[in-house]
Amino acid sequence: MGVADLLVIGAGPAGTAAAVTAAASGRHVVLVDAATFPRDKTCGDGLTTEALRRLDALGVPLPALDASGPVTEVVVTTPSGRRITMRLPSGERARVMTRLDLDAALVEHARDTGADVRTGRRLVGLRAGADGVEATLDDGATLRAPFVVAADGNYSTARRLLAPDDPPATGDWYAFRQYFSGVDDTRLWVLFERDLLPGYAWVFPLPGGRANVGFGMLRGPGVTGKVMARRWRDLLARPALRDVLGPVAAPQATHRAWPIPSRLDLDRLTIGRVLFAGDAAGVVDPMTGEGIAQALETGALAAAAALVGGDPDAVAGCYRRAIGAGLARDLRFAAALQRVLAHPRGAELALRIVDTNDWTRRNFVRWMFEDYPRAVLLTPGRWRRGMLTPAGAYDS
């Protein structure tokens, strides 16, 4: 039986952040994932400023990788078709990188940092004892650790094994994504179409004239996979999107759909000695669908709490307080704004205010890309000098 200081299930952003955090502190950490890398992960592929800062703090050098492309200009269209163009400040504020490339880079970095990375190994058993957790993998191996970070996605296997009577995870949003080639426009586009609100369509530029093109919308009565597929075909035929893609853009492979969990419940962050992070914790921003920065944050916080060790209730309380102090308030604020964007008039008015002058445009795009926390102005405990003018990521 293998013994580790920390076991991490899932090697996406949350899991690798947990593994790197533990390994960098000199602990023996085992990172397990059912997939082999590189592997595709359906996602919008956008990296906000907060995500880039957290990757920078983990030592992941994205600017040195040709697979990612920096974003310097953003165009937002309102429900009436009005276009708002905004430039991001200097420094690394946003990038686009496929999850195929990003997650492979993260797994390699975790391995380089000292984590024992085991890919192509599926979790089939999880049993919590008085002094630790025992995991069984599909190759027959057993692993034991005082605590586990479960970062295994919306359909968390760890949660199903520990709480088989819980209702199945369905996600709060549906999203579609397809890659296109031959896209000349290197700006990042967000299109607020009336029938998608509070969701939106996007065109996120990738290197080499490629783009991640997709849309997301709330789940609800009658919103099935077939309905979403019809909406996707209709959306691709609309002049607003065709104009952005250009005359020679062509789809690559087929579209893919996925559910997005965006309902954080602090009471569901832990089950005994298992701490949930990333999509398994439901920490996706309910307004934008962004989840990479939140995954990196929760993964690192879960590892930090687990490595303190001791009583499971104390570790769970430490983790919940860390999430509740900042991220939980930001997500609640984003959920309130989602309700404003759900109505065409509300979305139109809000975006017209954004387009008032250069100052409003500049600060909105920084806020949109998480240059500072969503609800920082409403949480005085986080106020500090320079909080609204921080440097970008990867600054020398």
Short mmCIF file of C-alpha atoms in Angstrom, two decimals:
data_model
loop_
_atom_site.label_atom_id
_atom_site.label_comp_id
_atom_site.label_asym_id
_atom_site.label_seq_id
_atom_site.Cartn_x
_atom_site.Cartn_y
_atom_site.Cartn_z
CA MET A 1 0.00 0.00 0.00
CA GLY A 2 1.34 3.41 -0.96
CA VAL A 3 1.35 6.12 1.70
CA ALA A 4 1.40 9.86 0.95
CA ASP A 5 1.10 13.11 2.86
CA LEU A 6 -1.68 14.16 0.48
CA LEU A 7 -3.66 12.39 -2.22
CA VAL A 8 -5.16 14.48 -5.03
CA ILE A 9 -7.84 13.07 -7.32
CA GLY A 10 -8.06 14.90 -10.66
CA ALA A 11 -5.24 16.58 -12.59
CA GLY A 12 -7.00 19.65 -13.99
CA PRO A 13 -6.20 23.16 -12.73
CA ALA A 14 -7.60 22.56 -9.22
CA GLY A 15 -5.84 19.25 -8.73
CA THR A 16 -2.50 20.36 -10.12
CA ALA A 17 -2.62 23.53 -8.00
CA ALA A 18 -3.15 21.36 -4.94
CA ALA A 19 -0.35 18.99 -5.94
CA VAL A 20 2.13 21.76 -6.70
CA THR A 21 1.29 23.54 -3.43
CA ALA A 22 1.95 20.35 -1.45
CA ALA A 23 5.02 19.24 -3.39
CA ALA A 24 6.59 22.71 -3.22
CA SER A 25 6.39 22.50 0.59
CA GLY A 26 8.38 19.27 0.54
CA ARG A 27 5.44 16.91 1.11
CA HIS A 28 4.93 13.60 -0.62
CA VAL A 29 1.85 14.08 -2.79
CA VAL A 30 0.27 11.61 -5.20
CA LEU A 31 -1.77 13.06 -8.08
CA VAL A 32 -4.14 10.64 -9.84
CA ASP A 33 -6.27 11.10 -12.97
CA ALA A 34 -8.23 8.66 -15.11
CA ALA A 35 -7.07 10.40 -18.29
CA THR A 36 -3.70 10.39 -19.99
CA PHE A 37 -2.30 13.76 -21.00
CA PRO A 38 -2.50 15.66 -23.23
CA ARG A 39 -6.26 15.25 -23.32
CA ASP A 40 -9.02 17.56 -24.48
CA LYS A 41 -11.27 19.21 -21.92
CA THR A 42 -14.33 21.07 -23.14
CA CYS A 43 -13.97 24.68 -22.04
CA GLY A 44 -13.98 28.25 -23.30
CA ASP A 45 -10.16 28.27 -22.89
CA GLY A 46 -10.06 31.86 -21.59
CA LEU A 47 -7.58 32.77 -18.85
CA THR A 48 -8.39 35.85 -16.79
CA THR A 49 -5.88 38.07 -15.02
CA GLU A 50 -6.54 36.25 -11.76
CA ALA A 51 -5.94 32.89 -13.43
CA LEU A 52 -2.68 34.16 -14.92
CA ARG A 53 -1.50 35.52 -11.58
CA ARG A 54 -2.20 32.20 -9.90
CA LEU A 55 -0.42 30.29 -12.66
CA ASP A 56 2.50 32.69 -12.28
CA ALA A 57 2.58 32.07 -8.52
CA LEU A 58 2.67 28.32 -9.16
CA GLY A 59 5.63 28.82 -11.51
CA VAL A 60 3.85 27.92 -14.77
CA PRO A 61 5.52 29.98 -17.56
CA LEU A 62 2.70 30.40 -20.12
CA PRO A 63 4.35 33.28 -22.05
CA ALA A 64 7.16 30.89 -22.98
CA LEU A 65 4.67 28.44 -24.53
CA ASP A 66 3.66 28.99 -28.15
CA ALA A 67 0.28 27.35 -27.49
CA SER A 68 -1.20 30.39 -25.73
CA GLY A 69 -2.09 33.75 -27.21
CA PRO A 70 -2.26 37.04 -25.27
CA VAL A 71 -5.41 39.18 -25.44
CA THR A 72 -5.03 42.96 -25.66
CA GLU A 73 -8.43 44.08 -26.95
CA VAL A 74 -11.99 43.00 -26.20
CA VAL A 75 -15.21 43.71 -28.09
CA VAL A 76 -18.58 43.31 -26.36
CA THR A 77 -21.84 43.50 -28.29
CA THR A 78 -25.07 44.49 -26.52
CA PRO A 79 -28.46 42.81 -27.12
CA SER A 80 -29.30 45.60 -29.59
CA GLY A 81 -26.08 45.00 -31.56
CA ARG A 82 -24.08 47.95 -30.24
CA ARG A 83 -20.33 47.25 -30.13
CA ILE A 84 -18.11 48.32 -27.25
CA THR A 85 -14.36 48.08 -27.79
CA MET A 86 -12.06 47.99 -24.76
CA ARG A 87 -8.29 47.68 -24.43
CA LEU A 88 -6.67 45.81 -21.59
CA PRO A 89 -3.85 47.50 -19.62
CA SER A 90 -0.24 46.59 -20.28
CA GLY A 91 1.12 43.44 -18.73
CA GLU A 92 -0.40 39.96 -18.92
CA ARG A 93 -4.13 40.45 -18.31
CA ALA A 94 -5.75 37.72 -20.42
CA ARG A 95 -4.75 34.78 -22.57
CA VAL A 96 -6.44 32.01 -24.50
CA MET A 97 -5.01 28.51 -24.36
CA THR A 98 -6.72 25.20 -25.10
CA ARG A 99 -7.22 22.92 -22.15
CA LEU A 100 -5.44 20.25 -24.18
CA ASP A 101 -2.28 22.35 -23.88
CA LEU A 102 -2.89 24.04 -20.52
CA ASP A 103 -3.68 20.92 -18.53
CA ALA A 104 -0.76 19.03 -20.08
CA ALA A 105 1.56 21.88 -19.06
CA LEU A 106 0.11 21.84 -15.53
CA VAL A 107 0.55 18.09 -15.16
CA GLU A 108 4.15 18.32 -16.36
CA HIS A 109 4.80 21.17 -13.94
CA ALA A 110 3.35 19.16 -11.05
CA ARG A 111 5.65 16.30 -11.98
CA ASP A 112 8.65 18.66 -12.20
CA THR A 113 7.79 20.10 -8.79
CA GLY A 114 8.04 16.66 -7.24
CA ALA A 115 4.51 15.25 -7.26
CA ASP A 116 4.06 11.54 -7.91
CA VAL A 117 1.78 11.82 -10.97
CA ARG A 118 -0.21 8.75 -11.97
CA THR A 119 -2.33 9.24 -15.07
CA GLY A 120 -4.54 6.66 -16.76
CA ARG A 121 -5.58 5.46 -13.29
CA ARG A 122 -9.27 5.60 -12.34
CA LEU A 123 -10.54 5.88 -8.77
CA VAL A 124 -12.83 2.93 -7.97
CA GLY A 125 -12.92 2.94 -4.18
CA LEU A 126 -12.64 5.50 -1.39
CA ARG A 127 -12.91 4.66 2.29
CA ALA A 128 -12.42 7.08 5.17
CA GLY A 129 -11.05 5.85 8.48
CA ALA A 130 -10.37 7.45 11.83
CA ASP A 131 -6.87 8.53 10.88
CA GLY A 132 -6.85 8.67 7.08
CA VAL A 133 -8.40 7.88 3.73
CA GLU A 134 -7.75 4.79 1.63
CA ALA A 135 -8.24 4.99 -2.14
CA THR A 136 -8.36 2.07 -4.55
CA LEU A 137 -7.44 2.51 -8.23
CA ASP A 138 -8.58 0.43 -11.17
CA ASP A 139 -5.13 -1.16 -11.49
CA GLY A 140 -5.53 -2.65 -8.01
CA ALA A 141 -3.20 -0.18 -6.30
CA THR A 142 -4.22 1.23 -2.93
CA LEU A 143 -3.11 4.60 -1.64
CA ARG A 144 -3.43 6.01 1.85
CA ALA A 145 -3.16 9.62 3.02
CA PRO A 146 -4.38 11.69 5.99
CA PHE A 147 -6.44 13.88 3.65
CA VAL A 148 -7.64 13.87 0.05
CA VAL A 149 -8.27 16.79 -2.29
CA ALA A 150 -11.02 15.76 -4.72
CA ALA A 151 -10.70 17.89 -7.85
CA ASP A 152 -12.41 15.44 -10.16
CA GLY A 153 -14.98 17.65 -11.85
CA ASN A 154 -18.72 18.19 -11.92
CA TYR A 155 -19.43 14.44 -11.87
CA SER A 156 -17.01 13.87 -9.00
CA THR A 157 -16.31 10.16 -8.54
CA ALA A 158 -15.03 10.85 -5.05
CA ARG A 159 -18.34 12.44 -4.03
CA ARG A 160 -20.36 9.61 -5.56
CA LEU A 161 -18.31 7.05 -3.65
CA LEU A 162 -18.61 8.90 -0.36
CA ALA A 163 -22.22 10.04 -0.71
CA PRO A 164 -23.97 7.63 -3.08
CA ASP A 165 -27.42 8.91 -2.05
CA ASP A 166 -26.70 12.49 -3.15
CA PRO A 167 -28.63 13.57 -6.26
CA PRO A 168 -26.54 13.40 -9.44
CA ALA A 169 -24.75 16.55 -10.52
CA THR A 170 -26.31 18.18 -13.58
CA GLY A 171 -24.69 21.61 -13.68
CA ASP A 172 -26.41 24.99 -13.75
CA TRP A 173 -25.41 26.00 -17.29
CA TYR A 174 -25.08 24.32 -20.65
CA ALA A 175 -22.25 25.35 -22.95
CA PHE A 176 -21.23 24.50 -26.50
CA ARG A 177 -17.76 24.88 -28.00
CA GLN A 178 -16.22 24.33 -31.41
CA TYR A 179 -12.81 25.25 -32.79
CA PHE A 180 -12.51 27.23 -36.02
CA SER A 181 -9.58 27.94 -38.32
CA GLY A 182 -9.14 30.88 -40.69
CA VAL A 183 -10.25 33.52 -38.16
CA ASP A 184 -8.32 36.73 -38.85
CA ASP A 185 -9.70 38.86 -35.99
CA THR A 186 -7.34 38.56 -33.01
CA ARG A 187 -9.64 40.41 -30.62
CA LEU A 188 -11.66 38.58 -27.98
CA TRP A 189 -15.41 38.85 -28.60
CA VAL A 190 -18.35 38.52 -26.20
CA LEU A 191 -21.79 38.70 -27.80
CA PHE A 192 -24.87 39.20 -25.61
CA GLU A 193 -27.58 37.73 -27.84
CA ARG A 194 -31.12 38.31 -26.53
CA ASP A 195 -32.13 34.65 -26.57
CA LEU A 196 -29.03 33.57 -24.63
CA LEU A 197 -29.25 36.00 -21.70
CA PRO A 198 -27.86 35.94 -19.08
CA GLY A 199 -25.56 33.78 -21.17
CA TYR A 200 -23.59 34.89 -24.19
CA ALA A 201 -21.70 33.74 -27.25
CA TRP A 202 -17.95 34.11 -27.59
CA VAL A 203 -15.06 34.07 -30.03
CA PHE A 204 -11.77 33.61 -28.17
CA PRO A 205 -8.66 33.93 -30.38
CA LEU A 206 -5.96 31.26 -30.41
CA PRO A 207 -2.55 31.39 -32.11
CA GLY A 208 -2.35 30.59 -35.81
CA GLY A 209 -5.71 32.02 -36.87
CA ARG A 210 -7.71 29.59 -34.74
CA ALA A 211 -10.50 30.47 -32.35
CA ASN A 212 -12.58 28.86 -29.64
CA VAL A 213 -16.20 29.69 -30.58
CA GLY A 214 -19.12 28.85 -28.35
CA PHE A 215 -22.04 29.90 -26.24
CA GLY A 216 -23.49 29.24 -22.81
CA MET A 217 -26.97 29.53 -21.36
CA LEU A 218 -28.75 28.64 -18.15
CA ARG A 219 -30.32 25.23 -17.81
CA GLY A 220 -34.08 25.30 -17.51
CA PRO A 221 -37.32 23.62 -18.57
CA GLY A 222 -37.04 22.49 -22.16
CA VAL A 223 -33.33 23.26 -22.46
CA THR A 224 -32.13 19.89 -23.70
CA GLY A 225 -29.10 18.81 -25.65
CA LYS A 226 -31.13 18.77 -28.88
CA VAL A 227 -32.43 22.27 -28.23
CA MET A 228 -28.89 23.48 -27.62
CA ALA A 229 -27.67 21.85 -30.84
CA ARG A 230 -30.38 23.63 -32.85
CA ARG A 231 -29.51 26.91 -31.13
CA TRP A 232 -25.86 26.38 -32.02
CA ARG A 233 -26.63 25.89 -35.71
CA ASP A 234 -28.83 28.98 -35.70
CA LEU A 235 -26.21 31.02 -33.89
CA LEU A 236 -23.49 30.14 -36.39
CA ALA A 237 -25.70 31.42 -39.20
CA ARG A 238 -26.34 34.81 -37.60
CA PRO A 239 -24.66 37.82 -39.24
CA ALA A 240 -23.35 39.05 -35.88
CA LEU A 241 -21.22 35.93 -35.46
CA ARG A 242 -20.39 35.36 -39.12
CA ASP A 243 -19.05 38.90 -39.32
CA VAL A 244 -16.65 38.20 -36.47
CA LEU A 245 -15.47 34.88 -37.87
CA GLY A 246 -14.85 36.25 -41.35
CA PRO A 247 -15.47 34.76 -44.80
CA VAL A 248 -12.96 31.91 -44.73
CA ALA A 249 -13.46 30.58 -41.19
CA ALA A 250 -14.10 26.85 -41.10
CA PRO A 251 -15.02 24.52 -38.22
CA GLN A 252 -12.48 22.00 -36.97
CA ALA A 253 -13.92 18.66 -35.83
CA THR A 254 -17.33 18.67 -34.20
CA HIS A 255 -18.86 20.80 -31.48
CA ARG A 256 -18.86 19.59 -27.89
CA ALA A 257 -21.22 20.36 -25.04
CA TRP A 258 -20.68 20.29 -21.29
CA PRO A 259 -22.46 21.23 -18.04
CA ILE A 260 -21.12 24.01 -15.85
CA PRO A 261 -21.62 23.90 -12.05
CA SER A 262 -21.96 27.36 -10.52
CA ARG A 263 -23.55 26.85 -7.14
CA LEU A 264 -21.07 26.99 -4.28
CA ASP A 265 -22.31 25.49 -1.02
CA LEU A 266 -19.81 25.86 1.81
CA ASP A 267 -21.34 22.87 3.61
CA ARG A 268 -20.54 20.64 0.60
CA LEU A 269 -16.88 21.62 0.41
CA THR A 270 -15.84 18.68 2.59
CA ILE A 271 -16.89 15.17 3.53
CA GLY A 272 -14.79 14.03 6.46
CA ARG A 273 -11.17 14.01 5.38
CA VAL A 274 -11.96 14.77 1.72
CA LEU A 275 -11.86 18.39 0.53
CA PHE A 276 -13.52 19.26 -2.79
CA ALA A 277 -12.05 21.84 -5.16
CA GLY A 278 -12.72 23.29 -8.63
CA ASP A 279 -15.81 22.10 -10.48
CA ALA A 280 -16.32 19.42 -7.83
CA ALA A 281 -16.94 22.29 -5.41
CA GLY A 282 -19.20 24.24 -7.80
CA VAL A 283 -17.03 27.36 -7.74
CA VAL A 284 -17.52 28.52 -11.34
CA ASP A 285 -18.43 32.22 -11.67
CA PRO A 286 -22.23 32.25 -12.23
CA MET A 287 -22.05 35.42 -14.34
CA THR A 288 -19.26 34.59 -16.80
CA GLY A 289 -18.82 30.82 -16.54
CA GLU A 290 -15.14 31.35 -15.71
CA GLY A 291 -13.79 28.55 -13.58
CA ILE A 292 -10.03 28.23 -14.06
CA ALA A 293 -9.00 30.96 -11.64
CA GLN A 294 -11.47 29.63 -9.09
CA ALA A 295 -10.18 26.10 -9.57
CA LEU A 296 -6.59 27.18 -9.03
CA GLU A 297 -7.58 29.11 -5.90
CA THR A 298 -9.61 26.35 -4.31
CA GLY A 299 -7.02 23.70 -5.13
CA ALA A 300 -4.23 25.66 -3.47
CA LEU A 301 -6.40 26.52 -0.44
CA ALA A 302 -7.54 22.91 -0.03
CA ALA A 303 -3.95 21.66 -0.06
CA ALA A 304 -2.85 24.34 2.41
CA ALA A 305 -5.66 23.41 4.80
CA ALA A 306 -5.04 19.68 4.49
CA LEU A 307 -1.31 20.01 5.11
CA VAL A 308 -1.92 21.70 8.45
CA GLY A 309 -3.25 18.31 9.49
CA GLY A 310 -4.89 17.33 12.72
CA ASP A 311 -8.59 17.08 13.44
CA PRO A 312 -10.73 16.71 10.25
CA ASP A 313 -13.34 19.15 11.54
CA ALA A 314 -10.64 21.77 12.15
CA VAL A 315 -9.19 21.25 8.67
CA ALA A 316 -12.66 21.47 7.12
CA GLY A 317 -13.39 24.64 9.08
CA CYS A 318 -10.10 26.19 7.97
CA TYR A 319 -10.88 25.45 4.32
CA ARG A 320 -14.46 26.75 4.52
CA ARG A 321 -13.34 29.97 6.20
CA ALA A 322 -10.67 30.54 3.55
CA ILE A 323 -13.26 30.15 0.76
CA GLY A 324 -15.91 32.14 2.64
CA ALA A 325 -13.61 35.09 3.27
CA GLY A 326 -13.28 36.01 -0.38
CA LEU A 327 -14.34 33.72 -3.19
CA ALA A 328 -17.79 32.92 -1.77
CA ARG A 329 -18.66 36.62 -1.55
CA ASP A 330 -17.44 37.25 -5.08
CA LEU A 331 -19.59 34.42 -6.41
CA ARG A 332 -22.68 35.67 -4.56
CA PHE A 333 -22.15 39.13 -6.05
CA ALA A 334 -21.74 37.62 -9.53
CA ALA A 335 -24.97 35.68 -9.06
CA ALA A 336 -26.81 38.91 -8.26
CA LEU A 337 -25.43 40.55 -11.41
CA GLN A 338 -26.45 37.50 -13.41
CA ARG A 339 -30.07 38.34 -12.60
CA VAL A 340 -29.59 41.84 -14.05
CA LEU A 341 -28.13 40.43 -17.26
CA ALA A 342 -31.01 37.97 -17.59
CA HIS A 343 -33.25 40.73 -18.97
CA PRO A 344 -32.49 42.46 -22.29
CA ARG A 345 -33.27 45.90 -20.88
CA GLY A 346 -31.06 45.33 -17.86
CA ALA A 347 -28.20 44.02 -19.99
CA GLU A 348 -28.53 46.86 -22.50
CA LEU A 349 -28.60 49.54 -19.80
CA ALA A 350 -25.66 48.04 -17.91
CA LEU A 351 -23.54 47.84 -21.07
CA ARG A 352 -24.47 51.36 -22.16
CA ILE A 353 -23.23 52.61 -18.80
CA VAL A 354 -20.01 50.69 -19.43
CA ASP A 355 -19.65 52.57 -22.73
CA THR A 356 -19.98 56.02 -21.10
CA ASN A 357 -16.32 57.01 -21.46
CA ASP A 358 -12.75 55.68 -21.55
CA TRP A 359 -12.64 55.36 -17.76
CA THR A 360 -15.75 53.18 -17.55
CA ARG A 361 -14.61 51.01 -20.46
CA ARG A 362 -11.13 50.56 -19.04
CA ASN A 363 -12.32 49.64 -15.58
CA PHE A 364 -15.11 47.38 -16.76
CA VAL A 365 -12.80 45.24 -18.87
CA ARG A 366 -10.37 44.95 -15.96
CA TRP A 367 -13.21 43.94 -13.64
CA MET A 368 -14.58 41.50 -16.24
CA PHE A 369 -11.20 39.77 -16.46
CA GLU A 370 -10.85 39.55 -12.68
CA ASP A 371 -8.03 42.07 -12.45
CA TYR A 372 -9.42 42.51 -8.96
CA PRO A 373 -12.03 40.43 -7.08
CA ARG A 374 -15.65 40.75 -8.18
CA ALA A 375 -16.97 42.10 -4.88
CA VAL A 376 -13.84 43.85 -3.61
CA LEU A 377 -15.60 47.21 -3.23
CA LEU A 378 -18.25 45.58 -1.04
CA THR A 379 -15.77 43.77 1.21
CA PRO A 380 -13.75 46.36 3.18
CA GLY A 381 -11.72 43.61 4.82
CA ARG A 382 -9.87 43.18 1.52
CA TRP A 383 -9.19 46.86 0.88
CA ARG A 384 -5.55 47.81 0.52
CA ARG A 385 -3.46 50.38 -1.27
CA GLY A 386 -3.29 49.74 -4.99
CA MET A 387 -6.08 47.14 -4.96
CA LEU A 388 -7.65 48.61 -8.12
CA THR A 389 -4.39 49.13 -10.01
CA PRO A 390 -2.38 45.92 -9.57
CA ALA A 391 0.30 44.85 -12.02
CA GLY A 392 -0.48 42.10 -14.50
CA ALA A 393 0.86 38.57 -14.30
CA TYR A 394 4.36 37.50 -15.36
CA ASP A 395 5.75 41.00 -14.74
CA SER A 396 9.50 40.94 -14.27
#
